[in-house]
XYZ file of C-alpha atoms in Angstrom:
572
model
C -18.673 -58.743 -9.126
C -21.292 -56.109 -8.154
C -21.212 -52.474 -8.951
C -20.491 -51.733 -5.373
C -17.918 -53.867 -4.942
C -16.521 -52.743 -8.216
C -16.423 -48.926 -6.730
C -14.926 -49.731 -3.285
C -11.948 -51.647 -5.484
C -11.404 -48.575 -7.268
C -11.664 -46.173 -4.008
C -9.227 -48.756 -2.162
C -6.874 -48.308 -5.156
C -6.979 -44.574 -5.440
C -6.617 -44.223 -1.642
C -3.422 -46.420 -2.135
C -2.125 -44.393 -4.743
C -2.752 -41.129 -2.903
C -0.879 -42.655 -0.067
C 1.955 -42.976 -2.631
C 1.712 -39.572 -3.639
C 1.938 -38.189 -0.043
C 4.957 -40.037 0.875
C 6.655 -38.630 -2.169
C 5.640 -35.162 -0.688
C 6.927 -36.170 2.463
C 10.317 -37.281 1.078
C 10.756 -34.189 -0.980
C 9.443 -31.571 1.995
C 11.786 -33.040 4.634
C 14.890 -32.880 2.431
C 14.333 -29.322 1.165
C 13.546 -28.071 4.771
C 16.559 -30.141 6.069
C 19.059 -28.518 3.675
C 17.632 -24.761 3.477
C 17.808 -24.801 7.091
C 21.419 -26.076 6.687
C 22.558 -23.285 4.763
C 20.340 -20.508 5.657
C 18.237 -21.116 9.033
C 15.189 -20.332 6.387
C 13.420 -21.178 3.631
C 13.886 -18.582 0.674
C 10.851 -17.045 -0.101
C 11.828 -17.157 -4.123
C 11.684 -20.966 -3.813
C 8.565 -20.976 -1.656
C 6.489 -20.105 -4.394
C 8.150 -22.236 -7.205
C 8.208 -25.213 -4.473
C 4.195 -24.573 -4.148
C 3.620 -24.615 -7.890
C 5.978 -27.873 -8.487
C 3.384 -29.469 -5.907
C 0.517 -28.011 -7.426
C 1.358 -29.363 -10.679
C 2.275 -32.849 -9.459
C -1.245 -33.597 -7.903
C -2.923 -31.842 -11.187
C -0.988 -34.557 -13.652
C -1.828 -37.324 -10.633
C -5.594 -36.307 -11.221
C -5.253 -36.596 -14.941
C -3.464 -39.878 -15.002
C -6.540 -41.115 -12.628
C -9.036 -39.934 -15.179
C -7.216 -40.335 -18.555
C -5.025 -42.919 -18.320
C -6.991 -44.637 -15.581
C -5.335 -47.931 -16.045
C -1.415 -46.840 -16.169
C 1.207 -47.951 -13.906
C 1.413 -45.191 -11.039
C 4.290 -46.525 -9.793
C 6.400 -45.338 -12.649
C 4.767 -41.919 -11.895
C 5.849 -41.914 -8.265
C 9.238 -43.030 -8.904
C 10.412 -40.597 -11.560
C 8.669 -37.616 -9.477
C 10.700 -38.871 -6.407
C 13.935 -38.926 -8.758
C 12.956 -35.608 -10.055
C 12.490 -33.737 -6.450
C 15.463 -35.174 -5.038
C 18.036 -34.295 -8.074
C 16.053 -30.616 -7.659
C 17.192 -30.628 -3.798
C 20.692 -31.804 -4.535
C 20.963 -28.859 -7.635
C 19.818 -25.810 -5.740
C 22.288 -27.239 -2.698
C 25.041 -27.026 -4.974
C 23.921 -23.662 -6.248
C 24.417 -22.680 -2.524
C 27.788 -23.451 -2.282
C 28.946 -22.400 -5.664
C 27.609 -18.714 -4.779
C 29.794 -19.463 -1.427
C 32.805 -20.042 -3.429
C 32.319 -17.218 -5.400
C 30.596 -18.621 -8.608
C 27.533 -17.750 -10.070
C 25.064 -20.237 -10.604
C 21.190 -20.679 -11.185
C 20.997 -24.090 -12.150
C 18.491 -24.947 -9.208
C 15.929 -22.297 -10.442
C 16.456 -23.312 -13.965
C 15.694 -26.858 -13.171
C 12.942 -26.221 -11.104
C 11.317 -24.336 -13.991
C 12.017 -27.200 -16.718
C 10.460 -29.414 -14.055
C 7.140 -27.674 -14.179
C 7.113 -27.414 -17.660
C 7.776 -31.088 -18.238
C 4.922 -31.584 -15.855
C 2.523 -29.794 -17.999
C 3.612 -31.220 -21.458
C 2.902 -34.762 -19.765
C -0.452 -33.731 -18.484
C -1.076 -32.618 -21.648
C 0.494 -35.569 -23.508
C -1.584 -37.746 -21.148
C -4.971 -36.383 -22.481
C -4.122 -35.527 -25.705
C -2.626 -39.585 -26.518
C -4.960 -42.524 -25.774
C -3.116 -44.968 -27.723
C 0.454 -45.038 -28.562
C -0.183 -47.164 -31.870
C -0.965 -44.004 -33.893
C 2.585 -43.275 -33.484
C 3.020 -46.343 -35.645
C 1.937 -44.714 -39.091
C 4.255 -41.945 -38.847
C 7.237 -44.140 -38.033
C 9.358 -42.712 -41.075
C 8.335 -39.353 -40.677
C 9.890 -39.874 -36.783
C 13.073 -41.249 -38.382
C 13.606 -38.486 -40.255
C 12.884 -35.766 -37.420
C 15.484 -37.874 -35.266
C 18.219 -37.791 -37.467
C 17.466 -34.183 -37.965
C 17.776 -33.655 -34.082
C 20.612 -35.848 -33.949
C 22.818 -34.213 -36.864
C 21.601 -30.400 -36.275
C 24.743 -29.645 -33.997
C 26.530 -29.948 -37.165
C 24.608 -27.021 -38.597
C 26.915 -24.046 -39.005
C 25.418 -21.111 -36.969
C 23.298 -23.351 -34.780
C 25.468 -26.313 -33.269
C 27.901 -25.019 -30.386
C 30.942 -26.825 -29.043
C 30.808 -27.030 -25.233
C 33.429 -29.395 -23.620
C 34.929 -30.685 -26.405
C 31.707 -32.176 -27.653
C 29.639 -30.638 -30.494
C 26.188 -32.045 -29.483
C 24.574 -28.893 -28.354
C 22.369 -26.487 -30.196
C 21.760 -22.689 -29.572
C 18.225 -21.179 -29.548
C 17.522 -18.005 -28.333
C 20.292 -17.754 -26.090
C 19.000 -21.172 -24.446
C 21.640 -24.605 -25.271
C 19.906 -27.512 -25.836
C 21.136 -31.166 -26.360
C 18.813 -32.655 -29.177
C 20.035 -35.868 -28.887
C 18.066 -36.460 -26.149
C 14.608 -35.950 -28.014
C 16.318 -38.032 -31.031
C 16.686 -41.079 -28.995
C 12.770 -41.007 -28.597
C 11.870 -40.466 -32.281
C 14.410 -43.287 -33.080
C 13.086 -45.803 -30.539
C 9.589 -45.475 -32.058
C 10.677 -45.992 -35.598
C 13.281 -48.625 -34.486
C 10.021 -50.368 -32.729
C 7.994 -50.175 -36.006
C 10.345 -51.120 -38.288
C 11.355 -54.424 -36.222
C 7.741 -55.230 -35.564
C 7.209 -54.796 -39.605
C 10.505 -56.878 -40.482
C 10.690 -59.361 -38.021
C 10.020 -62.417 -39.668
C 12.817 -61.782 -42.318
C 14.931 -60.897 -39.853
C 14.463 -63.756 -37.610
C 15.109 -66.262 -40.568
C 18.387 -68.171 -39.734
C 21.278 -68.682 -42.001
C 24.120 -70.973 -41.040
C 24.231 -73.085 -37.782
C 27.221 -72.707 -35.352
C 26.295 -75.253 -32.610
C 22.921 -74.245 -30.979
C 22.721 -70.662 -32.434
C 21.693 -69.603 -35.829
C 23.450 -66.800 -37.495
C 21.418 -64.479 -39.593
C 21.692 -64.296 -43.344
C 24.024 -61.745 -44.824
C 21.435 -60.001 -46.575
C 19.514 -59.020 -43.019
C 22.656 -57.569 -41.788
C 22.004 -54.266 -43.495
C 20.137 -52.520 -40.757
C 22.415 -52.934 -38.011
C 25.266 -51.866 -40.316
C 23.275 -48.780 -41.315
C 22.741 -47.905 -37.346
C 26.487 -48.758 -36.729
C 27.549 -46.741 -39.424
C 25.004 -43.711 -37.919
C 26.788 -44.079 -34.538
C 29.968 -43.745 -35.737
C 28.936 -40.614 -37.698
C 28.073 -39.299 -34.602
C 31.338 -40.362 -32.669
C 33.472 -39.340 -35.339
C 31.792 -35.741 -36.102
C 30.214 -34.535 -32.924
C 32.794 -36.549 -30.076
C 30.317 -37.622 -28.577
C 30.969 -41.365 -27.184
C 28.007 -41.962 -24.958
C 25.174 -40.756 -27.491
C 26.548 -43.330 -30.539
C 27.025 -46.100 -27.904
C 23.171 -45.405 -26.353
C 21.856 -45.564 -29.736
C 23.534 -48.686 -31.191
C 22.621 -50.822 -27.850
C 19.325 -49.606 -27.876
C 19.010 -50.989 -31.894
C 20.478 -53.953 -30.497
C 18.520 -54.870 -27.926
C 14.969 -54.049 -29.535
C 16.366 -56.265 -32.456
C 17.106 -59.246 -30.108
C 13.488 -58.601 -28.568
C 11.875 -58.765 -32.132
C 13.590 -61.741 -33.384
C 14.926 -63.684 -30.056
C 18.161 -64.717 -31.590
C 21.233 -64.346 -29.369
C 23.394 -64.172 -32.561
C 22.277 -60.601 -33.078
C 23.532 -59.362 -29.399
C 26.801 -61.317 -30.285
C 26.958 -59.605 -33.748
C 26.319 -56.258 -31.677
C 29.051 -56.997 -29.753
C 31.406 -57.589 -32.211
C 30.118 -54.266 -33.958
C 30.678 -52.669 -30.613
C 34.349 -53.786 -29.831
C 35.346 -52.758 -33.390
C 34.052 -49.268 -32.503
C 35.524 -49.124 -29.403
C 39.066 -50.137 -30.493
C 38.476 -47.469 -33.443
C 37.552 -44.817 -31.415
C 40.366 -45.745 -28.743
C 42.915 -45.558 -31.173
C 41.934 -42.817 -33.158
C 40.349 -39.954 -31.333
C 42.398 -38.265 -28.841
C 39.110 -37.280 -26.481
C 38.489 -41.005 -26.139
C 42.012 -41.989 -25.572
C 42.074 -39.326 -22.997
C 39.027 -40.969 -21.245
C 40.433 -44.438 -21.495
C 43.915 -43.573 -20.232
C 42.140 -41.720 -17.047
C 40.203 -44.841 -16.744
C 43.157 -46.739 -16.484
C 45.357 -44.725 -14.557
C 43.174 -42.322 -12.825
C 45.615 -41.937 -9.802
C 48.909 -41.469 -11.887
C 50.108 -37.739 -11.390
C 50.661 -37.167 -14.826
C 47.397 -38.384 -15.688
C 46.025 -36.519 -13.390
C 47.413 -33.153 -13.981
C 46.945 -33.257 -17.820
C 44.155 -31.259 -19.653
C 41.166 -33.806 -19.779
C 42.790 -35.798 -17.325
C 41.219 -37.508 -14.349
C 41.329 -34.547 -11.981
C 37.366 -34.338 -12.463
C 37.380 -38.394 -11.839
C 39.386 -38.660 -9.095
C 37.482 -35.889 -7.082
C 34.206 -37.516 -7.697
C 35.523 -40.765 -6.366
C 37.092 -39.312 -3.340
C 33.404 -37.541 -2.894
C 31.905 -40.823 -2.698
C 34.605 -41.977 -0.393
C 33.643 -39.011 1.993
C 29.885 -40.214 2.287
C 30.235 -43.216 3.874
C 27.346 -45.716 4.556
C 24.988 -42.972 5.987
C 26.170 -39.775 4.245
C 27.192 -36.334 5.549
C 24.001 -34.927 5.433
C 22.182 -32.541 2.885
C 23.823 -29.219 2.995
C 26.956 -30.552 4.960
C 29.452 -31.918 2.092
C 31.634 -30.338 -0.249
C 29.965 -31.349 -3.526
C 30.737 -28.350 -5.317
C 34.422 -29.485 -5.433
C 34.025 -31.771 -8.463
C 33.319 -30.012 -11.802
C 29.974 -30.265 -13.055
C 28.790 -31.886 -9.780
C 25.573 -30.624 -10.914
C 25.200 -32.588 -14.081
C 27.512 -35.312 -14.872
C 28.707 -35.897 -11.503
C 25.633 -35.466 -9.362
C 25.573 -39.094 -8.512
C 28.997 -38.513 -6.461
C 27.105 -35.588 -5.260
C 24.327 -37.483 -3.826
C 26.805 -40.336 -2.736
C 28.667 -37.632 -0.454
C 25.697 -36.221 1.104
C 23.094 -39.157 1.244
C 26.112 -42.205 1.520
C 25.976 -45.424 0.499
C 22.269 -46.089 2.032
C 20.987 -43.188 -0.034
C 22.508 -43.998 -3.462
C 21.327 -47.481 -2.865
C 17.984 -46.059 -2.555
C 18.172 -44.321 -5.765
C 19.334 -47.219 -7.755
C 16.152 -49.400 -6.511
C 13.865 -46.716 -7.805
C 15.479 -46.886 -10.750
C 15.325 -50.540 -10.800
C 11.671 -50.166 -10.208
C 10.938 -48.006 -12.994
C 12.853 -50.383 -15.376
C 10.999 -53.658 -14.042
C 7.971 -52.104 -14.458
C 8.614 -50.608 -18.056
C 9.705 -54.629 -18.510
C 6.174 -56.069 -16.838
C 4.502 -53.651 -19.268
C 6.188 -54.775 -22.034
C 5.330 -58.436 -21.107
C 1.459 -57.694 -20.698
C 0.907 -55.622 -23.552
C -0.538 -57.812 -26.460
C 0.507 -55.657 -29.136
C 3.983 -56.052 -30.443
C 4.535 -52.757 -31.368
C 4.168 -51.538 -27.760
C 6.116 -54.781 -26.685
C 9.341 -53.368 -28.842
C 8.732 -49.529 -27.775
C 8.345 -50.499 -23.874
C 11.422 -52.836 -23.865
C 13.678 -50.385 -25.805
C 12.680 -47.591 -23.553
C 13.472 -49.725 -20.592
C 16.913 -51.155 -21.829
C 17.598 -47.264 -22.752
C 17.116 -46.215 -19.241
C 18.714 -48.956 -17.358
C 22.045 -48.863 -19.978
C 22.340 -44.863 -19.383
C 21.809 -45.176 -15.805
C 24.585 -48.082 -15.679
C 26.976 -46.450 -18.141
C 26.817 -42.970 -15.972
C 27.506 -44.896 -12.274
C 30.160 -47.057 -14.196
C 32.071 -44.458 -15.339
C 32.093 -42.805 -12.147
C 33.175 -45.852 -10.381
C 35.879 -47.070 -12.836
C 33.753 -49.925 -13.777
C 33.625 -48.191 -17.456
C 35.424 -45.024 -19.162
C 33.488 -41.974 -18.912
C 30.692 -41.760 -21.896
C 29.401 -38.222 -21.144
C 25.908 -39.140 -20.469
C 24.031 -37.661 -17.629
C 21.874 -39.375 -15.052
C 18.319 -39.593 -15.804
C 15.714 -37.185 -13.760
C 18.250 -36.136 -11.432
C 21.304 -34.348 -13.463
C 20.753 -30.379 -14.345
C 19.574 -29.711 -17.649
C 16.253 -28.978 -19.373
C 17.040 -31.416 -22.763
C 17.389 -34.378 -20.533
C 14.777 -33.642 -18.139
C 12.075 -32.743 -20.710
C 13.146 -36.041 -22.824
C 13.028 -38.464 -20.001
C 9.707 -37.161 -18.855
C 8.706 -37.839 -22.220
C 9.716 -41.556 -21.897
C 7.702 -41.778 -18.570
C 4.913 -40.415 -20.283
C 5.109 -43.262 -23.051
C 5.451 -45.857 -20.411
C 2.303 -44.510 -18.481
C 0.554 -44.803 -21.988
C 1.847 -47.730 -22.790
C 1.100 -49.353 -19.560
C -2.435 -48.321 -19.436
C -3.234 -50.249 -22.574
C -1.521 -53.257 -20.908
C -3.596 -53.322 -17.778
C -6.806 -52.360 -19.511
C -9.210 -55.228 -18.894
C -10.389 -56.898 -22.064
C -14.100 -55.737 -21.348
C -12.873 -52.287 -21.057
C -11.515 -51.996 -24.399
C -11.608 -48.426 -25.788
C -13.889 -47.864 -28.933
C -10.938 -46.088 -30.892
C -8.123 -48.887 -30.008
C -10.619 -51.525 -31.439
C -11.876 -49.654 -34.304
C -8.036 -48.967 -35.288
C -7.222 -52.707 -34.706
C -10.310 -53.375 -36.985
C -9.172 -50.984 -39.794
C -5.924 -52.776 -39.796
C -7.518 -56.095 -40.400
C -9.695 -54.981 -43.101
C -7.153 -53.251 -44.942
C -4.934 -56.207 -44.785
C -8.167 -58.721 -46.002
C -8.504 -55.779 -48.911
C -5.012 -55.946 -49.772
C -5.150 -60.297 -49.812
C -8.238 -59.865 -52.273
C -6.658 -57.423 -54.438
C -3.526 -59.897 -54.854
C -5.977 -62.786 -55.382
C -8.047 -60.951 -58.421
C -4.347 -60.413 -59.991
C -3.440 -63.869 -59.748
C -7.264 -64.578 -61.226
C -6.431 -62.431 -64.381
C -3.015 -64.100 -64.818
C -2.923 -67.067 -67.227
C -2.441 -70.614 -65.828
C 1.034 -72.495 -66.160
C 1.135 -75.146 -68.793
C 2.391 -78.353 -67.372
C 5.259 -79.506 -70.130
C 4.704 -83.180 -69.656
C 1.899 -85.095 -71.418
C 1.160 -87.138 -68.364
C 2.165 -88.234 -64.740
C 2.038 -91.795 -63.846
C 0.596 -92.488 -60.440
C 1.975 -95.637 -58.701
C -0.807 -97.009 -55.911
C -0.246 -100.486 -54.396
C -1.660 -102.146 -57.300
C -3.141 -99.525 -59.274
C -1.451 -97.376 -61.713
C -3.497 -94.477 -62.740
C -2.705 -91.646 -65.892
C -2.953 -88.221 -64.675
C -3.122 -86.112 -67.936
C -2.238 -82.735 -67.778
C -4.490 -79.734 -68.217
C -3.525 -77.123 -70.725
C -6.068 -74.849 -71.174
C -8.393 -72.337 -68.901
C -11.623 -73.939 -70.173
C -10.820 -77.463 -68.147
C -9.575 -75.636 -65.344
C -12.928 -73.927 -65.019
C -14.706 -76.830 -65.536
C -13.091 -78.314 -62.935
C -14.017 -75.429 -60.475
C -17.524 -75.772 -60.894
C -19.523 -77.651 -58.794
C -22.700 -77.649 -60.964
C -20.794 -79.157 -64.060
C -21.356 -82.787 -64.627
C -17.769 -83.158 -65.404
C -16.747 -81.769 -62.024
C -18.429 -85.218 -60.912
C -17.042 -87.255 -62.948
C -13.801 -85.738 -61.795
C -14.225 -86.285 -58.260
C -15.583 -89.813 -58.498
C -12.864 -90.697 -60.784
C -10.511 -89.006 -57.791
C -12.153 -91.040 -55.037
C -11.903 -94.031 -57.063
C -8.154 -93.867 -58.094
C -7.015 -93.385 -54.553
C -9.500 -95.724 -52.965
C -7.029 -98.504 -52.638
C -4.327 -96.125 -51.849
C -3.420 -95.832 -48.177
C -1.207 -92.934 -47.654
C 1.841 -93.643 -50.165
C 3.763 -91.126 -51.282
C 3.098 -89.769 -55.082
C 6.350 -89.359 -57.650
C 7.447 -86.033 -57.766
C 6.538 -85.043 -54.174
C 2.962 -85.237 -54.568
C 1.120 -86.814 -51.766
C -2.538 -88.168 -52.048
C -3.369 -85.509 -49.267
C -2.577 -82.648 -51.703
C -5.499 -83.927 -54.108
C -8.610 -82.191 -52.961
C -11.964 -81.870 -54.046
C -12.741 -79.451 -56.534
C -15.783 -77.686 -54.255
C -13.136 -77.483 -51.494
C -10.411 -75.797 -53.508
C -9.979 -71.919 -53.327
C -9.349 -69.205 -56.197
C -5.887 -69.098 -54.690
C -5.356 -72.809 -55.098
C -6.390 -72.755 -58.581
C -4.011 -70.186 -59.422
C -0.838 -71.820 -57.522
C -1.016 -75.171 -58.622
C -3.170 -76.362 -61.735
C -6.058 -78.737 -60.820
C -5.574 -82.011 -62.651
C -8.053 -84.720 -63.517
C -7.312 -88.279 -62.285
C -9.270 -91.081 -64.259
C -9.985 -94.490 -63.743
C -7.071 -96.642 -64.861
C -7.826 -99.918 -66.872
C -6.175 -102.159 -64.333
C -8.967 -101.372 -61.600
C -11.073 -103.975 -63.824
């Protein structure tokens, strides 16, 4: 292709991407204007500046993405931006209703600030991180950071209990949910660990039907992760986080090994944990009872009962097919309508058509991540992309499934749309990782970045050096003596005798191609095997294992002592 054709192709691609960006801007602008004019008949000035700043940062991040990660899948960026803006509009709308009900709420303005910060951090990360494989070098450090973040709410004076769960920390008067960030660090560690140990974990043990069960000694990692998730459930009373981490690990374990037995074992561990939690912890019992009997009057009136769940269901029902319209419903009647139950709020005002469109956008993000995992050649990238994709899909399923009575409520929030800075920042970090990985996956072979190539070359060189060091250690090791004096070899009508070598000097003589002893050994070897047409030798020694000495390596010398074949007298 000529240079003019390449430039024309790039321009065409950028114009198409700019069209997608314009579509996102139109959707968000129409939603904002409709909502504001329906509620106040004007566009508030204090939101005008924030909206202009967000629009400017979105355009800026897109420009950075085009130059810093030019091969990245921008579908992920546009989808995430659309979800974030729709969620922001709904949160601002719920704020206005709360103010009408006499409740003070500034979640909308806070969400706008968090979104601006997420865009800034995304732009910085896209410029600073050109190759995601640098994270593999710090996998165990990420594991430590992830565990510290996961269990930091248990630190006295730092962690706080909100709505019965101790999953928050208080910093400078702000509440943060560190588990949202811990899932990113743990995903990187899981991907690195499973990539390094995939061969051991893929080894099958006993076979049941067509399925190979893993060996008992390989169950250690899944038991450790399961125990950590149970600790989260017991200590923090957080069902959703423990379930999310365990499901993410099992998914990545299956991707790394390709064995369905790991999925079955994960399900068994999950069922055991669910039964234990439902029979032991009161808050889990309340959620299960509210799920099974949501419309029971006693359950509805009970503390921690099904009132929130039933109100959200009625809100979804009120939306119908097309919804009541932005600013025309009553989503604030549902407790935590802007966070845990924002899906029911959107369903009330956007209707079934609106939530199906939202689910389609989530499916596009997950599908793009899976395509990236398939296309990227690096095993670490495959595991990381697939793990992040599954984590997002699983989180969306648990949130929507809990609101629609498919499963009990878990306490997780809808990615990119629910109010909360921790969730928004963490999920934008997930999207940024997917963009960086997709850039490497879509990059043409001829356009491989020099830093990336150098990193891969260094890994090969280091591995080669390690192999040479192992060979040198073997070279200095004493050769193993063969206890038997001779090994009879039967070949059709010829019987030869193979004396065992017992000294290092004889081995060295066989390895020296210039020595006369080597030549006689080679000729005698060919003579003794000339009449043998592939017959197996006693002691599992085959004729194809006997090689000329000049073709043997140092490693062969140390692993299997060389033997010298002499012509038998029967040849006469």
